[in-house]
mmCIF file of C-alpha atoms in Angstrom:
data_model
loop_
_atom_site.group_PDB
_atom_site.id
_atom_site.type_symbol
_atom_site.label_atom_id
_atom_site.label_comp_id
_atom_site.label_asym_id
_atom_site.label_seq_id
_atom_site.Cartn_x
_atom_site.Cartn_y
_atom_site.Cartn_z
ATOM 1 C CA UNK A 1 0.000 0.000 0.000
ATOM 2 C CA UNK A 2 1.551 3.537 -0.592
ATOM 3 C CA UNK A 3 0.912 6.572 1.316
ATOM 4 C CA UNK A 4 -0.857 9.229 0.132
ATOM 5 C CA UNK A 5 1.032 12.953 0.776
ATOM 6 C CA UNK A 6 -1.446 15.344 2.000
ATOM 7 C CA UNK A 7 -1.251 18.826 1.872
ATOM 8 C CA UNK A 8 -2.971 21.473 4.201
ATOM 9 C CA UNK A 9 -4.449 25.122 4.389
ATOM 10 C CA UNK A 10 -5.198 26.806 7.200
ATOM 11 C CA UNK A 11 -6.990 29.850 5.235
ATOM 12 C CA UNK A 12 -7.009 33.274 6.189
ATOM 13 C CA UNK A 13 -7.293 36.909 4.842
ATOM 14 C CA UNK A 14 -4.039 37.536 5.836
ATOM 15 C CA UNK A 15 -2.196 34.376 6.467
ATOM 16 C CA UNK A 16 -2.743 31.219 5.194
ATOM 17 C CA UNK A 17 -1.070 28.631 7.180
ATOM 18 C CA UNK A 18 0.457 25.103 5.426
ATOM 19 C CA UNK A 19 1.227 21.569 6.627
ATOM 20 C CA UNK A 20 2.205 18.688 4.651
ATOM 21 C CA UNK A 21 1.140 15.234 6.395
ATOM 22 C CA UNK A 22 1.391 11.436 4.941
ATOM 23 C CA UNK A 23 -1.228 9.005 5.160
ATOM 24 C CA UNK A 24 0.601 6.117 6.308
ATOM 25 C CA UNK A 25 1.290 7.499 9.822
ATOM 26 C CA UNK A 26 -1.726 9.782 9.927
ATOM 27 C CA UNK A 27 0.690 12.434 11.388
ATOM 28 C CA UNK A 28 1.588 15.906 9.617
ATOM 29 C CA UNK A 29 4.305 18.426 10.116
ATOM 30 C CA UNK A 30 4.272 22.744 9.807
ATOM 31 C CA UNK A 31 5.982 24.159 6.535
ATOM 32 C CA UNK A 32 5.266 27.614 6.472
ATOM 33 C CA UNK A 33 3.050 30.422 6.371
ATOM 34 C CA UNK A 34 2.172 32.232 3.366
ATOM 35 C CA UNK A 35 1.057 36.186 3.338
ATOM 36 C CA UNK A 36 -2.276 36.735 1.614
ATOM 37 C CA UNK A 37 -3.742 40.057 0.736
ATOM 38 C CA UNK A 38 -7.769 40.153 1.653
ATOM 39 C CA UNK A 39 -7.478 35.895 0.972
ATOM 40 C CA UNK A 40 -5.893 35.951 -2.173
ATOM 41 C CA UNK A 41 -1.984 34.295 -1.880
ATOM 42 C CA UNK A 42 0.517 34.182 -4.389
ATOM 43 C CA UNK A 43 -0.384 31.749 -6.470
ATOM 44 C CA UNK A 44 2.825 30.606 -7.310
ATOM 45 C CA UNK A 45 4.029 30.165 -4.086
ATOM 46 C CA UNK A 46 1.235 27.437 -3.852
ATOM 47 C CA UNK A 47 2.137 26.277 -7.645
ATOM 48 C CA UNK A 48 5.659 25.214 -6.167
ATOM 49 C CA UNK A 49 4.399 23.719 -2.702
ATOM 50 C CA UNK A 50 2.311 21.678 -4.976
ATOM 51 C CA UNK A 51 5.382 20.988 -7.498
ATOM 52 C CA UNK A 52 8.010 20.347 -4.467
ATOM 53 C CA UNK A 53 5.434 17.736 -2.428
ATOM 54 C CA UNK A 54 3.416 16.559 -5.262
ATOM 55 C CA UNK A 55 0.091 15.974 -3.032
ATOM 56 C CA UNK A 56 -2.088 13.090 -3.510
ATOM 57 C CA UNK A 57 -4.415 15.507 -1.666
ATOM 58 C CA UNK A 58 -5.157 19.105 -0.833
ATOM 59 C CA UNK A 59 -7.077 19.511 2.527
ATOM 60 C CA UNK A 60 -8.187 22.693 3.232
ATOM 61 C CA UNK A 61 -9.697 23.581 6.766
ATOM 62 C CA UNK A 62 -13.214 24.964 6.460
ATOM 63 C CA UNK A 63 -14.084 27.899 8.982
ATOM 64 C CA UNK A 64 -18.013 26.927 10.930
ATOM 65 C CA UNK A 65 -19.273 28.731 13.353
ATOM 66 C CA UNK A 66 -19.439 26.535 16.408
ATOM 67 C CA UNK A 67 -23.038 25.866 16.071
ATOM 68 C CA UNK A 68 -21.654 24.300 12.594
ATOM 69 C CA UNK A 69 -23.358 26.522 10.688
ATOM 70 C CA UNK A 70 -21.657 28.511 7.757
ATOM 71 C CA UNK A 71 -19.847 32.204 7.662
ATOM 72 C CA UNK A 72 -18.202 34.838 4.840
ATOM 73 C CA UNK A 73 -15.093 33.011 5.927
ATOM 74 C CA UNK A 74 -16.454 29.198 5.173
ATOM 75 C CA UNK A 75 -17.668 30.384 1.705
ATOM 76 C CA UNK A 76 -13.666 32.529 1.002
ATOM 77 C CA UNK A 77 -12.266 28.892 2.302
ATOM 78 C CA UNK A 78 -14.518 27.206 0.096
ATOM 79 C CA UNK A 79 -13.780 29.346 -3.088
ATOM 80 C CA UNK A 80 -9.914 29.198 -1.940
ATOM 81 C CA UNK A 81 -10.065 25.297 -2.107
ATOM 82 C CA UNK A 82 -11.986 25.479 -5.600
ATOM 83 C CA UNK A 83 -9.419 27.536 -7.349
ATOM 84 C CA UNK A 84 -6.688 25.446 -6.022
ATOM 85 C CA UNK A 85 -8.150 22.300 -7.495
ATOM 86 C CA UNK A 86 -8.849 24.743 -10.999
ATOM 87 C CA UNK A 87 -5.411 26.278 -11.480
ATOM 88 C CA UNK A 88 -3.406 22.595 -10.070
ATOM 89 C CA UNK A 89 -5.934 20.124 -11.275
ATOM 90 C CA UNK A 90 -5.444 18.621 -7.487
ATOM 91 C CA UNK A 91 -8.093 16.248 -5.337
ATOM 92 C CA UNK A 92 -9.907 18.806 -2.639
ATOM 93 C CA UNK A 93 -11.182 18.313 0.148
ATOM 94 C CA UNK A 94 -12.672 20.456 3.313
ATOM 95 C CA UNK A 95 -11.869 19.601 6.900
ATOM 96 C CA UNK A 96 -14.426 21.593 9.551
ATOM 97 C CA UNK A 97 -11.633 23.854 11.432
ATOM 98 C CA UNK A 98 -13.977 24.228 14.735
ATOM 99 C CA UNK A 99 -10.973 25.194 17.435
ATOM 100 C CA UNK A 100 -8.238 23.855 15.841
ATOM 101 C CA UNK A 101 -6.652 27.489 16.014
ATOM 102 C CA UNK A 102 -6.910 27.134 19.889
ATOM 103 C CA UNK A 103 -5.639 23.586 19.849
ATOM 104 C CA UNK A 104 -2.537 25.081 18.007
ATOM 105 C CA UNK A 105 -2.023 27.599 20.384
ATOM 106 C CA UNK A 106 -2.100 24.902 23.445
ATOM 107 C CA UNK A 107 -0.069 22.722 21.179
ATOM 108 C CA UNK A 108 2.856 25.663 20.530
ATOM 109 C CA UNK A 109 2.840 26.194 24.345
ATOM 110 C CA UNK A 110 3.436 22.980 25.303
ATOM 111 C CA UNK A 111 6.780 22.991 22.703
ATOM 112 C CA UNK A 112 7.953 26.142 23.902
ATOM 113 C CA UNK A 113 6.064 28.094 26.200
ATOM 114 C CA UNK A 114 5.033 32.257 24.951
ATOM 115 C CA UNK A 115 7.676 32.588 22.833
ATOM 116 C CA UNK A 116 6.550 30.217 20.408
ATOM 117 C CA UNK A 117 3.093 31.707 19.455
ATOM 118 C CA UNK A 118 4.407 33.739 16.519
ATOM 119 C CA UNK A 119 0.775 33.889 14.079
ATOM 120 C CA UNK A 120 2.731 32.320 11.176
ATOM 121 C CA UNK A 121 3.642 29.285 13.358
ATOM 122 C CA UNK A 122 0.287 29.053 15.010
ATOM 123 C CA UNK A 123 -1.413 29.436 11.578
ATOM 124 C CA UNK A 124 1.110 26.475 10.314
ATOM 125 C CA UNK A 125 0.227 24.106 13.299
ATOM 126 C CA UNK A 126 -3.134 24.888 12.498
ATOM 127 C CA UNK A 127 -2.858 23.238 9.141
ATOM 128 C CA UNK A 128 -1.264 20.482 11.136
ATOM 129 C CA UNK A 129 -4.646 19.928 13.081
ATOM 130 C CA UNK A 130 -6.378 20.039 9.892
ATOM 131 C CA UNK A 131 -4.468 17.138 8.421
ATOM 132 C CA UNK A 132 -4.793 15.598 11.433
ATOM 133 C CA UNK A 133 -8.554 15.729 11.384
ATOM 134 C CA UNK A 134 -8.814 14.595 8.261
ATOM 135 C CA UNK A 135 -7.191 11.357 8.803
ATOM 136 C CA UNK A 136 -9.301 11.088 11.866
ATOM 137 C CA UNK A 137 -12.490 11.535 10.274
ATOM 138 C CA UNK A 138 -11.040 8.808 7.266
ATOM 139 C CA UNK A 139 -9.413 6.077 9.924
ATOM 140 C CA UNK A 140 -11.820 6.663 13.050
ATOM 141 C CA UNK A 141 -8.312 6.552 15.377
#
């Protein structure tokens, strides 16, 4: 069996946070944190993640209200994920995002205490939790 290589977006208006995770171990790891202006990235910068990790799988976290229900940010996640899989011809999916920022920020203290909650690293680990998720939500573990 081979491992699928997943890739995840935290989205944001400002920040959009990336992980890269593989299916085999259902773990993923923090890459970076790309600058967005009102949602929009540089697209290239996401044309080479996608050429440098070659991803089986985009998975990009979808901002709900905690009630579940939808917001202007679910719909700009939604039409993020949609133009990735246009421009890259890559498999999308969505991963509900409910408090996965706050589980990044406990997750960044444990590492390293204050000092480690920088917004591109929390916004990274965030993607992380995403991945994570995911492979949750596929595996049951």
């Amino acid at each position: 069996m081979n491992s699928k290589t997943v890739l995840g977006f935290d989205f944001g208006t400002k920040s959009i946070g990336v992980a890269i995770g593989q299916e085999i171990t259902a773990s993923a790891t923090p890459l970076q944190s790309l600058k967005a202006v009102d949602g929009i990235p540089n697209w290239d910068q996401i044309g080479d993640l996608i050429k440098e990790w070659q991803p089986d799988l985009v998975v990009v976290g979808l901002p709900l209200n905690m009630d579940g229900t939808e917001q202007d940010m679910t719909h700009r996640a939604r039409k993020f994920a949609n133009r990735i899989n246009a421009k890259f011809g890559v498999k999308i999916v969505t991963q509900d995002e409910r408090l996965t920022t706050t589980d990044a920020k406990a997750r960044l203290f444990e590492l390293g205490g204050f000092k480690a909650l920088t917004k591109g690293q929390v916004d990274a680990v965030s993607a992380v939790l995403i991945i994570e998720s995911y492979f949750e939500n596929q595996f049951g573990r």
